XYZ file of C-alpha atoms in Angstrom:
73
model
C 0.232 -0.063 0.054
C 1.479 3.433 -0.992
C 1.882 6.460 1.250
C -0.927 8.161 -0.859
C -3.495 5.444 -0.183
C -2.640 5.026 3.507
C -3.457 8.714 3.661
C -6.838 8.308 2.216
C -7.362 5.562 4.449
C -6.570 7.642 7.514
C -8.342 10.780 6.257
C -11.726 8.454 5.772
C -11.180 7.041 9.254
C -10.194 10.281 11.167
C -6.866 8.390 12.042
C -5.048 11.530 12.697
C -2.389 10.135 14.869
C -1.358 7.636 12.120
C -1.695 10.498 9.490
C 0.739 12.225 11.645
C 3.102 9.198 11.579
C 2.932 8.855 8.045
C 3.656 12.498 7.478
C 7.040 12.045 9.610
C 8.092 8.755 7.806
C 7.124 9.675 3.910
C 9.626 10.434 1.282
C 7.414 12.547 -0.342
C 8.029 16.141 1.084
C 4.798 17.863 -0.570
C 2.741 15.094 0.708
C 4.217 15.769 4.155
C 3.624 19.568 3.889
C 0.073 19.024 2.729
C -0.678 16.619 5.643
C 0.826 19.347 8.021
C -1.318 22.125 6.869
C -4.399 20.046 6.917
C -3.397 18.848 10.673
C -2.533 22.243 11.826
C -5.964 23.697 10.455
C -7.911 20.907 12.040
C -6.245 21.278 15.465
C -5.737 24.885 15.568
C -7.814 26.853 13.367
C -11.540 26.849 13.824
C -12.590 28.338 10.844
C -14.387 25.483 9.040
C -13.665 26.877 5.299
C -9.879 26.812 6.310
C -9.995 23.364 7.279
C -11.918 22.157 4.249
C -9.824 24.077 1.907
C -6.594 22.415 3.243
C -8.560 18.951 3.305
C -9.413 19.405 -0.186
C -5.924 20.342 -1.441
C -4.807 17.464 0.381
C -7.216 15.002 -1.288
C -6.226 16.689 -4.779
C -2.610 16.314 -4.275
C -3.470 12.564 -3.219
C -5.614 11.811 -6.231
C -2.908 13.558 -8.475
C -0.154 11.625 -6.951
C -1.857 8.122 -6.791
C -2.795 8.301 -10.564
C 0.825 9.211 -11.598
C 2.128 6.412 -9.239
C -0.162 4.209 -10.828
C 1.468 5.214 -14.350
C 5.136 4.987 -13.375
C 5.508 2.884 -10.120
Protein backbone atom coordinates (compact mmCIF):
# COMPACT_ATOMS: atom_id res chain seq x y z
CA UNK A 1 0.00 0.00 0.00
CA UNK A 2 1.46 3.36 -0.99
CA UNK A 3 1.65 6.43 1.22
CA UNK A 4 -1.12 7.99 -0.86
CA UNK A 5 -3.50 5.09 -0.26
CA UNK A 6 -2.65 5.09 3.44
CA UNK A 7 -3.33 8.82 3.63
CA UNK A 8 -6.74 8.40 2.08
CA UNK A 9 -7.54 5.54 4.45
CA UNK A 10 -6.47 7.57 7.49
CA UNK A 11 -8.52 10.57 6.37
CA UNK A 12 -11.63 8.44 5.77
CA UNK A 13 -11.35 6.88 9.23
CA UNK A 14 -10.23 10.06 11.02
CA UNK A 15 -7.02 8.41 12.22
CA UNK A 16 -5.13 11.66 12.77
CA UNK A 17 -2.34 10.08 14.84
CA UNK A 18 -1.52 7.63 12.05
CA UNK A 19 -1.68 10.47 9.52
CA UNK A 20 0.84 12.39 11.61
CA UNK A 21 3.16 9.37 11.72
CA UNK A 22 2.84 8.99 7.96
CA UNK A 23 3.68 12.67 7.55
CA UNK A 24 6.96 12.13 9.39
CA UNK A 25 7.90 8.89 7.60
CA UNK A 26 6.98 9.66 3.99
CA UNK A 27 9.66 10.41 1.43
CA UNK A 28 7.27 12.72 -0.48
CA UNK A 29 7.96 16.17 0.93
CA UNK A 30 4.95 17.70 -0.80
CA UNK A 31 2.67 15.13 0.80
CA UNK A 32 4.22 15.77 4.20
CA UNK A 33 3.64 19.52 3.82
CA UNK A 34 0.02 19.07 2.72
CA UNK A 35 -0.66 16.77 5.68
CA UNK A 36 1.04 19.22 8.04
CA UNK A 37 -1.10 22.12 6.81
CA UNK A 38 -4.29 20.11 7.13
CA UNK A 39 -3.53 18.82 10.63
CA UNK A 40 -2.51 22.28 11.79
CA UNK A 41 -5.75 23.76 10.47
CA UNK A 42 -7.79 20.92 11.97
CA UNK A 43 -6.30 21.29 15.45
CA UNK A 44 -5.68 25.02 15.76
CA UNK A 45 -7.96 26.87 13.36
CA UNK A 46 -11.65 26.72 14.06
CA UNK A 47 -12.80 28.24 10.77
CA UNK A 48 -14.45 25.43 8.88
CA UNK A 49 -13.69 27.05 5.51
CA UNK A 50 -9.95 26.93 6.23
CA UNK A 51 -10.05 23.31 7.38
CA UNK A 52 -12.11 22.35 4.37
CA UNK A 53 -9.81 24.11 1.92
CA UNK A 54 -6.72 22.37 3.37
CA UNK A 55 -8.50 19.01 3.26
CA UNK A 56 -9.54 19.53 -0.37
CA UNK A 57 -6.00 20.57 -1.26
CA UNK A 58 -4.65 17.40 0.38
CA UNK A 59 -7.18 15.15 -1.34
CA UNK A 60 -6.49 16.73 -4.74
CA UNK A 61 -2.78 16.10 -4.28
CA UNK A 62 -3.42 12.51 -3.20
CA UNK A 63 -5.61 11.91 -6.23
CA UNK A 64 -3.02 13.41 -8.58
CA UNK A 65 -0.11 11.52 -7.00
CA UNK A 66 -1.94 8.21 -6.86
CA UNK A 67 -2.75 8.38 -10.58
CA UNK A 68 0.86 9.30 -11.41
CA UNK A 69 2.15 6.51 -9.17
CA UNK A 70 -0.07 4.00 -10.97
CA UNK A 71 1.49 5.05 -14.27
CA UNK A 72 5.14 5.15 -13.22
CA UNK A 73 5.56 2.96 -10.12
